[in-house]
Coordinates of C-alpha atoms in Angstrom, one line a residue:
M1 CA 90.7 201.7 -43.6
I2 CA 88.0 203.7 -41.9
Y3 CA 88.9 207.0 -40.3
A4 CA 87.4 208.5 -37.2
A5 CA 87.8 211.6 -35.1
V6 CA 87.5 212.0 -31.3
M7 CA 86.3 215.4 -30.0
G8 CA 87.3 215.7 -26.3
L9 CA 90.1 213.7 -24.8
G10 CA 88.8 213.6 -21.2
T11 CA 88.0 210.5 -19.2
I12 CA 85.7 208.9 -21.8
G13 CA 87.5 210.2 -24.9
S14 CA 90.8 208.8 -23.7
G15 CA 89.0 205.5 -22.9
V16 CA 87.8 205.3 -26.5
V17 CA 91.3 205.8 -27.8
E18 CA 92.7 203.2 -25.4
I19 CA 90.1 200.6 -26.4
L20 CA 90.6 201.1 -30.1
E21 CA 94.4 200.5 -29.5
K22 CA 94.1 197.5 -27.1
N23 CA 91.2 195.8 -28.9
K24 CA 92.3 196.7 -32.4
D25 CA 92.1 193.1 -33.5
V26 CA 88.6 192.6 -32.1
V27 CA 87.3 195.8 -33.8
T28 CA 89.0 194.8 -37.1
D29 CA 87.3 191.4 -37.0
Q30 CA 83.9 193.0 -36.4
L31 CA 84.3 195.4 -39.3
G32 CA 86.4 193.4 -41.7
Q33 CA 88.7 196.4 -42.0
E34 CA 90.8 198.6 -39.8
L35 CA 89.4 201.6 -37.8
E36 CA 91.9 204.3 -37.1
V37 CA 91.5 207.6 -35.2
K38 CA 92.8 210.3 -37.5
Y39 CA 92.2 213.3 -35.4
I40 CA 91.9 214.1 -31.7
L41 CA 90.3 217.5 -31.0
D42 CA 91.2 219.0 -27.7
L43 CA 92.5 222.2 -26.1
R44 CA 95.6 220.5 -24.9
D45 CA 98.6 219.2 -26.9
F46 CA 99.6 215.9 -25.1
P47 CA 103.3 216.0 -25.9
G48 CA 105.2 212.8 -25.5
T49 CA 102.2 210.6 -26.1
S50 CA 101.8 208.1 -28.9
F51 CA 99.0 210.2 -30.4
E52 CA 100.4 213.7 -30.1
H53 CA 100.7 213.9 -33.9
K54 CA 96.9 213.4 -34.2
V55 CA 96.0 216.3 -31.8
I56 CA 94.3 219.3 -33.5
H57 CA 92.6 222.4 -32.1
D58 CA 90.5 223.4 -35.2
F59 CA 87.1 221.8 -35.5
S60 CA 86.8 222.7 -39.2
I61 CA 89.6 220.2 -40.1
I62 CA 87.3 217.4 -39.0
E63 CA 84.2 218.9 -40.6
K64 CA 85.9 219.3 -44.0
D65 CA 87.9 216.0 -44.1
Q66 CA 85.8 213.7 -46.2
D67 CA 87.9 210.7 -45.2
V68 CA 86.6 211.0 -41.6
K69 CA 83.4 208.9 -41.6
V70 CA 82.7 208.7 -37.8
V71 CA 83.0 211.4 -35.2
V72 CA 83.0 210.7 -31.5
E73 CA 81.8 213.5 -29.2
T74 CA 82.9 213.1 -25.6
M75 CA 83.3 216.8 -24.6
G76 CA 80.1 217.0 -22.6
G77 CA 77.9 220.0 -22.2
L78 CA 76.0 221.8 -25.0
L79 CA 78.5 224.3 -26.3
P80 CA 80.4 223.7 -28.5
A81 CA 79.1 220.1 -28.6
F82 CA 75.7 220.9 -30.2
P83 CA 76.8 223.1 -33.2
W84 CA 79.8 220.8 -33.9
V85 CA 77.8 217.6 -33.8
K86 CA 75.1 219.2 -36.0
A87 CA 77.7 220.3 -38.5
C88 CA 79.2 216.8 -38.6
L89 CA 75.8 215.2 -39.3
Q90 CA 75.1 217.8 -42.0
A91 CA 78.5 217.0 -43.5
G92 CA 77.5 213.4 -43.9
K93 CA 79.4 212.0 -41.0
H94 CA 78.1 209.5 -38.4
V95 CA 78.2 210.8 -34.8
V96 CA 78.5 208.8 -31.6
T97 CA 78.2 210.5 -28.3
S98 CA 78.2 209.8 -24.5
N99 CA 76.7 213.3 -23.8
K100 CA 73.4 212.9 -22.0
A101 CA 72.9 216.6 -21.8
L102 CA 73.2 217.0 -25.5
V103 CA 70.9 214.0 -26.3
A104 CA 68.2 215.2 -23.8
A105 CA 68.2 218.8 -25.0
H106 CA 68.8 218.4 -28.8
G107 CA 68.3 214.7 -29.6
T108 CA 65.1 215.3 -31.6
E109 CA 66.8 217.8 -33.9
L110 CA 70.0 215.7 -34.3
L111 CA 68.1 212.5 -35.0
K112 CA 66.1 214.3 -37.7
I113 CA 69.3 215.7 -39.3
A114 CA 70.8 212.2 -39.2
R115 CA 67.8 210.7 -41.0
E116 CA 67.9 213.5 -43.7
N117 CA 71.5 212.9 -44.4
Q118 CA 71.4 209.1 -44.3
V119 CA 73.9 208.9 -41.4
N120 CA 73.5 207.8 -37.8
F121 CA 73.4 209.7 -34.5
L122 CA 74.1 207.0 -31.8
F123 CA 74.1 207.5 -28.0
E124 CA 74.2 204.2 -26.2
A125 CA 76.8 205.5 -23.7
S126 CA 74.6 208.5 -22.7
V127 CA 72.5 206.3 -20.4
G128 CA 73.9 203.7 -18.0
G129 CA 77.5 203.9 -19.1
G130 CA 78.5 200.5 -20.3
I131 CA 75.1 198.9 -19.6
P132 CA 73.4 198.0 -22.8
I133 CA 70.0 199.7 -22.7
I134 CA 69.4 202.0 -25.7
R135 CA 70.0 199.3 -28.3
P136 CA 67.9 196.7 -26.5
L137 CA 65.0 199.1 -26.5
Y138 CA 65.0 199.5 -30.2
R139 CA 66.2 196.0 -31.2
C140 CA 65.7 193.3 -28.6
L141 CA 62.4 194.7 -27.3
M142 CA 61.0 196.1 -30.6
G143 CA 58.0 193.8 -30.4
E144 CA 57.0 194.9 -26.9
R145 CA 54.7 197.7 -25.7
I146 CA 56.9 199.2 -22.9
E147 CA 54.7 199.9 -19.8
E148 CA 57.4 201.0 -17.3
I149 CA 61.0 202.0 -17.1
T150 CA 62.3 202.4 -13.6
G151 CA 66.0 202.7 -12.7
I152 CA 68.8 203.7 -10.5
L153 CA 70.6 205.8 -13.1
N154 CA 73.3 207.6 -11.1
G155 CA 76.2 205.9 -9.4
T156 CA 77.2 208.8 -7.2
T157 CA 73.8 209.1 -5.5
N158 CA 73.5 205.4 -5.2
Y159 CA 76.9 205.2 -3.5
I160 CA 75.9 207.9 -1.1
L161 CA 72.6 206.3 -0.2
T162 CA 74.3 202.9 0.1
K163 CA 76.9 204.1 2.6
M164 CA 74.2 206.0 4.6
D165 CA 72.2 202.8 4.8
Q166 CA 74.9 200.3 5.6
E167 CA 77.1 202.5 7.8
G168 CA 74.8 205.1 9.3
Q169 CA 76.8 208.0 8.0
T170 CA 75.4 211.4 7.4
F171 CA 74.8 212.7 3.9
E172 CA 77.5 215.4 4.2
A173 CA 80.1 212.9 5.4
V174 CA 79.5 210.4 2.6
L175 CA 79.4 213.2 -0.1
K176 CA 82.8 214.4 1.0
E177 CA 84.1 210.8 0.9
A178 CA 82.6 210.3 -2.6
Q179 CA 84.3 213.5 -3.8
E180 CA 87.7 212.3 -2.4
L181 CA 87.2 208.9 -4.2
G182 CA 86.4 210.7 -7.5
Y183 CA 82.8 209.4 -7.5
A184 CA 81.3 212.9 -7.1
E185 CA 82.4 216.1 -8.8
R186 CA 83.6 219.1 -6.9
N187 CA 80.2 220.6 -7.7
P188 CA 77.9 217.6 -7.3
E189 CA 74.6 219.4 -7.9
A190 CA 73.8 217.6 -11.2
D191 CA 74.0 214.3 -9.3
I192 CA 72.6 214.9 -5.9
E193 CA 69.7 217.1 -7.1
G194 CA 68.6 214.5 -9.6
H195 CA 69.3 216.4 -12.8
D196 CA 71.6 213.7 -14.2
T197 CA 69.0 211.0 -13.6
C198 CA 66.3 213.3 -15.1
R199 CA 68.1 213.7 -18.4
K200 CA 68.7 210.0 -18.7
L201 CA 65.1 209.2 -17.9
A202 CA 63.9 211.6 -20.5
I203 CA 66.0 209.8 -23.1
L204 CA 64.7 206.4 -22.1
T205 CA 61.1 207.6 -22.0
A206 CA 61.5 209.0 -25.5
M207 CA 62.9 205.7 -26.7
A208 CA 60.0 203.8 -25.2
T209 CA 57.3 206.2 -26.5
G210 CA 58.8 207.2 -29.8
K211 CA 58.0 210.8 -28.9
E212 CA 60.1 213.8 -27.8
V213 CA 60.3 214.2 -24.0
D214 CA 61.2 217.5 -22.5
Y215 CA 63.3 216.7 -19.5
Q216 CA 62.3 220.0 -17.9
E217 CA 58.8 218.7 -17.5
I218 CA 59.8 215.7 -15.4
H219 CA 59.3 216.3 -11.7
T220 CA 62.7 216.0 -10.1
E221 CA 63.9 215.9 -6.5
G222 CA 67.3 215.0 -5.2
I223 CA 68.7 213.3 -2.1
T224 CA 69.9 216.2 0.0
D225 CA 67.1 215.9 2.5
I226 CA 67.6 212.2 3.2
E227 CA 68.9 211.6 6.7
A228 CA 70.6 208.7 8.4
R229 CA 67.6 208.1 10.7
D230 CA 65.4 207.7 7.6
F231 CA 67.3 204.4 7.1
L232 CA 66.7 203.4 10.7
Y233 CA 63.0 203.6 10.0
A234 CA 63.4 201.9 6.7
K235 CA 65.1 198.9 8.3
Q236 CA 62.0 198.3 10.4
M237 CA 60.1 197.9 7.1
A238 CA 62.8 195.7 5.5
A239 CA 63.4 198.6 3.1
S240 CA 65.9 201.1 1.9
V241 CA 65.9 204.5 0.1
K242 CA 67.0 204.8 -3.5
L243 CA 67.0 207.7 -6.0
L244 CA 64.8 206.4 -8.8
G245 CA 63.9 207.7 -12.2
S246 CA 60.7 206.2 -13.4
S247 CA 58.2 206.3 -16.3
Q248 CA 54.9 204.6 -16.2
I249 CA 53.3 204.4 -19.6
E250 CA 49.6 203.7 -20.0
G251 CA 48.5 204.4 -23.6
D252 CA 49.1 208.0 -24.3
S253 CA 49.5 208.9 -20.6
V254 CA 53.0 209.0 -19.1
H255 CA 53.9 209.6 -15.5
A256 CA 57.6 210.4 -15.2
W257 CA 59.5 211.5 -12.1
V258 CA 62.8 211.4 -10.3
L259 CA 62.5 211.0 -6.6
P260 CA 64.1 209.3 -3.5
V261 CA 61.8 206.3 -2.9
M262 CA 61.6 203.8 -0.1
I263 CA 61.6 200.3 -1.7
G264 CA 61.4 196.8 -0.1
R265 CA 63.7 193.8 -0.4
N266 CA 61.3 192.2 -2.9
N267 CA 62.0 195.0 -5.4
P268 CA 64.8 193.9 -7.8
L269 CA 66.4 197.4 -7.5
Y270 CA 66.8 197.0 -3.7
S271 CA 70.0 195.0 -4.2
V272 CA 71.6 197.5 -6.6
C273 CA 74.2 199.1 -4.3
D274 CA 77.4 201.2 -4.3
V275 CA 78.2 202.9 -7.7
F276 CA 76.2 200.3 -9.7
N277 CA 73.2 201.1 -11.8
G278 CA 70.1 199.0 -12.4
I279 CA 67.3 199.6 -15.0
L280 CA 64.1 197.7 -14.8
V281 CA 62.0 197.5 -18.0
R282 CA 58.5 196.0 -18.1
G283 CA 56.9 195.1 -21.3
N284 CA 53.3 194.0 -21.9
M285 CA 54.4 190.5 -23.2
L286 CA 57.8 190.0 -21.6
G287 CA 57.0 191.2 -18.2
E288 CA 60.0 192.5 -16.1
T289 CA 63.6 192.4 -17.2
M290 CA 66.5 194.2 -15.5
F291 CA 69.8 195.6 -16.9
Y292 CA 72.6 195.9 -14.3
G293 CA 76.2 197.0 -14.3
K294 CA 78.6 199.9 -14.0
G295 CA 76.7 203.0 -15.0
A296 CA 79.8 205.2 -15.4
G297 CA 83.6 205.0 -15.5
K298 CA 86.2 205.4 -18.2
L299 CA 86.3 202.0 -19.9
P300 CA 82.7 200.8 -19.3
T301 CA 81.4 204.0 -20.9
A302 CA 84.0 204.0 -23.7
S303 CA 83.1 200.4 -24.5
A304 CA 79.6 201.5 -25.3
V305 CA 81.0 204.3 -27.5
V306 CA 83.1 201.9 -29.4
A307 CA 80.2 199.5 -29.9
D308 CA 78.2 202.5 -31.4
M309 CA 81.2 203.3 -33.7
I310 CA 81.1 199.7 -35.0
Q311 CA 77.3 199.9 -35.4
A312 CA 77.6 203.1 -37.4
I313 CA 80.3 201.7 -39.7
L314 CA 78.4 198.5 -40.4
H315 CA 75.5 200.8 -41.5
M316 CA 77.8 203.2 -43.4
D317 CA 75.2 204.1 -46.1
T318 CA 72.0 203.6 -44.1
N319 CA 70.2 205.4 -41.3
V320 CA 69.4 202.9 -38.5
E321 CA 65.7 203.4 -37.5
M322 CA 65.9 204.3 -33.8
G323 CA 65.2 207.1 -31.4
W324 CA 62.0 209.2 -31.6
G325 CA 60.2 211.7 -33.8
E326 CA 59.2 215.3 -33.5
E327 CA 55.8 214.7 -31.9
K328 CA 55.9 215.7 -28.2
Q329 CA 55.0 213.4 -25.4
E330 CA 52.9 215.0 -22.7
I331 CA 53.9 214.2 -19.1
A332 CA 51.1 213.7 -16.7
S333 CA 51.0 215.8 -13.5
T334 CA 52.7 214.2 -10.5
A335 CA 49.6 215.0 -8.6
T336 CA 47.9 212.0 -10.2
A337 CA 50.9 209.6 -9.6
K338 CA 50.3 207.0 -6.9
F339 CA 52.6 206.1 -4.0
Q340 CA 52.5 205.0 -0.4
Y341 CA 54.0 207.6 1.9
F342 CA 56.4 207.3 4.8
V343 CA 55.8 210.3 7.1
R344 CA 57.7 211.4 10.1
L345 CA 55.5 213.1 12.6
K346 CA 56.4 215.3 15.6
G347 CA 54.2 215.2 18.8
E348 CA 52.4 212.9 21.1
K349 CA 52.0 209.5 19.4
E350 CA 48.7 208.3 20.6
E351 CA 46.8 211.5 19.7
L352 CA 48.5 211.9 16.3
L353 CA 48.1 208.3 15.4
K354 CA 44.4 208.5 15.9
K355 CA 44.3 211.6 13.7
A356 CA 46.4 210.0 11.0
E357 CA 44.1 207.0 10.8
S358 CA 41.0 209.3 10.6
V359 CA 42.7 211.3 7.8
F360 CA 44.7 208.8 5.8
G361 CA 42.8 205.6 6.6
P362 CA 44.7 202.5 7.8
V363 CA 48.4 203.3 8.5
K364 CA 51.3 201.4 10.0
A365 CA 53.3 203.1 12.8
F366 CA 57.0 202.9 13.5
A367 CA 59.2 204.4 16.3
L368 CA 62.9 204.5 17.1
D369 CA 64.2 203.4 20.5
G370 CA 64.4 206.2 22.9
E371 CA 62.4 208.6 20.8
E372 CA 59.4 210.1 22.6
L373 CA 58.3 213.0 20.5
E374 CA 58.7 211.6 17.0
F375 CA 57.3 208.6 15.2
A376 CA 56.5 207.6 11.6
I377 CA 53.6 206.3 9.7
L378 CA 53.3 204.4 6.4
T379 CA 50.1 205.1 4.5
E380 CA 48.3 203.0 1.9
T381 CA 48.6 203.9 -1.8
M382 CA 47.0 207.1 -2.8
E383 CA 47.4 209.9 -5.4
E384 CA 50.0 212.5 -4.7
G385 CA 47.6 215.4 -4.9
L386 CA 45.3 213.9 -2.3
F387 CA 48.2 213.1 0.0
Q388 CA 49.5 216.6 -0.1
E389 CA 46.1 218.0 0.8
K390 CA 45.8 215.6 3.8
L391 CA 49.4 216.2 4.9
S392 CA 48.8 219.9 5.5
E393 CA 46.8 219.0 8.6
F394 CA 49.8 217.5 10.4
P395 CA 53.0 218.7 12.2
F396 CA 55.2 216.6 10.0
I397 CA 58.9 216.6 9.9
K398 CA 59.3 215.1 6.4
F399 CA 57.9 212.5 4.1
I400 CA 59.4 210.1 1.5
R401 CA 57.4 208.4 -1.2
A402 CA 57.3 204.6 -0.8
R403 CA 56.5 201.6 -2.9
L404 CA 56.4 198.7 -0.5
S405 CA 53.2 196.9 -1.3

């Protein structure tokens, strides 16, 4: 019998307990022995449930019980998650987490402690929910030099942008609907401002480079400025707008950013809609491959947690080589990143279009029916810094980066 503890019986934690009960035979077959949750740490008591006798409120019970070999952390946030996870690793226990904030902020230190104590700190569920992506990066693609990771990494923002695209609704209306459906939190800032995607991208970039990535150095913009009419223009270009997290890796140089980007129908991520996530990985030998599925949700995410639990137990006395080291990965300035640019301009079209062509070079022009004092241009590819300098000469309404060529 192998004993585990679950810290935090919220959406994901309760999903872990449910899977371990319903798929007990599957898990037992994989391990060759039974896996049982001995403790559930939570502030609540859960009277009348089948597991109320396992509920505890004192973390030290888990820390000191030598029978507990695997600890699942699904509390979220950094406190008390970080000190408790650290204590578990130092006590010689394997730790599995779905907490992207914890991994992005303290993953380097926790991975080091796990190595020193010959245990494992595993976090498949921290990126992409139930989509396998962390393990493929350090197992299936271990012979590849990763050149790019670009993904739709947040289901809430993808749902909002999909509804705006397909139904012409406003951002505010769709956000309210997403909150009513439970796709968006009451305070949706982490999602709609891109912070959630940023942390996940930092983890993926660290996995790809083998170096620590400070998520605070990744240029991040959200979707709050995207309007329904942006999609009307996009349709004229056979395109849509998606919130992307992307890392382009060229030797020691890494460009990493989180931005709303206009992409065309030939892009594999174009068809990733609703609450689904898609992660495109390009290797120097393999080329492009894409991972697609439900990036969040109780059981999909819990499934990834359980898989990590099994992985940890199968390597009970061995640290699995994965993750990254203490060397820091520098992130290149976004000013040197290259995009096309979709720009909405206000004023007389003929005059402004001539000026745009003289400043930006060849551009394509687009207009909406009945609109006389606004039109849009699409530039060729150029560096961000150069574009920003040129843009200052125009009465622009807004711009969106694009990758259409």
